[in-house]
């Protein structure tokens, strides 16, 4: 049979083909259950589309796109000095405020697409490139001109994607690395992890553990997440507003919807002091990988009790105990993540500005606006 490659763009999970999850099985972040979370609780400034790639009538690829309107974000980040922040905000609002992502801007990693084995990356990238052009036209008709089109995040060894001819006219960029903790096969409990640490970092672990005295950590179910919803959102915003750069803020019902749709694959841990929720972290099971998701805490107890560091240790302990292969710690807080054993992996993306004149200078603009991160990699193991 002659090949006839084409794509279809869907605006909601209700529209996507029944066979979608046969491809999404390798990545939970492209399954119907996760996409339902985006339908029900995506950030207010985000519009999602789901793309099916076909060979004749057979579904051979699936992908996610997110359109983000940065004008609807009250603050891109409050941590940097005022002048740099104000300049960056002006440039973003006026020249790059409408961004179309092929991929998931809420996660770190290649969560953009899955292709069937017999369907090559060459054909897949070509179809996604065409789908992105159609999405640009759709948004234009709605009065929303797409300034930047971005494909993200790819590991540097993924040559079949990186060398795609469609990306020749794009600017190739990399931001902070993806921090990944690889769990040795022979480890079966946190005892193995602690034994592998050198003295300095074993002392750090003991010191942090002692600081958490009086804190009760517990797994929270759907009803408990709902009853603590306001506190959870405040703790999340306390952390996210101190990030150097924000392109969105999570909807208030986001964690509730994740638990509702993903069930046992979404873990929500609350940290309580005298029954008051002072912090939380979240994990998502993705095959043999654990993805760390958003977290929150208050400043007072974080400083006093080393809450964040203890959360990292707890994530490692859980993942070892349950036999996972690796933990995706994602970007941000690179140094402290390396101090618990995560290693940096460079990731790249591709961007193209709709204005050819601005696109010529997109590399210089990007480098001047991307918050520079100076950090020292640690090695906690013997």
Short mmCIF file of N, CA and C in Angstrom, two decimals, residues 39 47 107 185 206 229 270 366:
data_model
loop_
_atom_site.label_atom_id
_atom_site.label_comp_id
_atom_site.label_asym_id
_atom_site.label_seq_id
_atom_site.Cartn_x
_atom_site.Cartn_y
_atom_site.Cartn_z
N UNK A 39 -6.59 19.44 29.91
CA UNK A 39 -7.91 19.94 29.52
C UNK A 39 -8.61 20.61 30.69
N UNK A 47 -2.92 27.38 25.90
CA UNK A 47 -3.88 26.66 25.06
C UNK A 47 -3.19 25.41 24.52
N UNK A 107 7.30 20.68 31.83
CA UNK A 107 8.18 19.57 32.20
C UNK A 107 9.55 19.75 31.58
N UNK A 185 21.66 -0.72 39.90
CA UNK A 185 20.78 -1.89 39.99
C UNK A 185 20.89 -2.62 41.33
N UNK A 206 22.81 13.20 57.54
CA UNK A 206 22.44 13.03 58.95
C UNK A 206 21.97 14.36 59.56
N UNK A 229 -6.41 22.59 49.62
CA UNK A 229 -6.12 23.20 48.32
C UNK A 229 -5.55 24.60 48.40
N UNK A 270 2.65 15.39 51.81
CA UNK A 270 2.58 16.59 52.62
C UNK A 270 3.51 16.50 53.81
N UNK A 366 18.33 35.90 23.00
CA UNK A 366 18.11 34.78 23.92
C UNK A 366 19.20 34.75 25.00
#
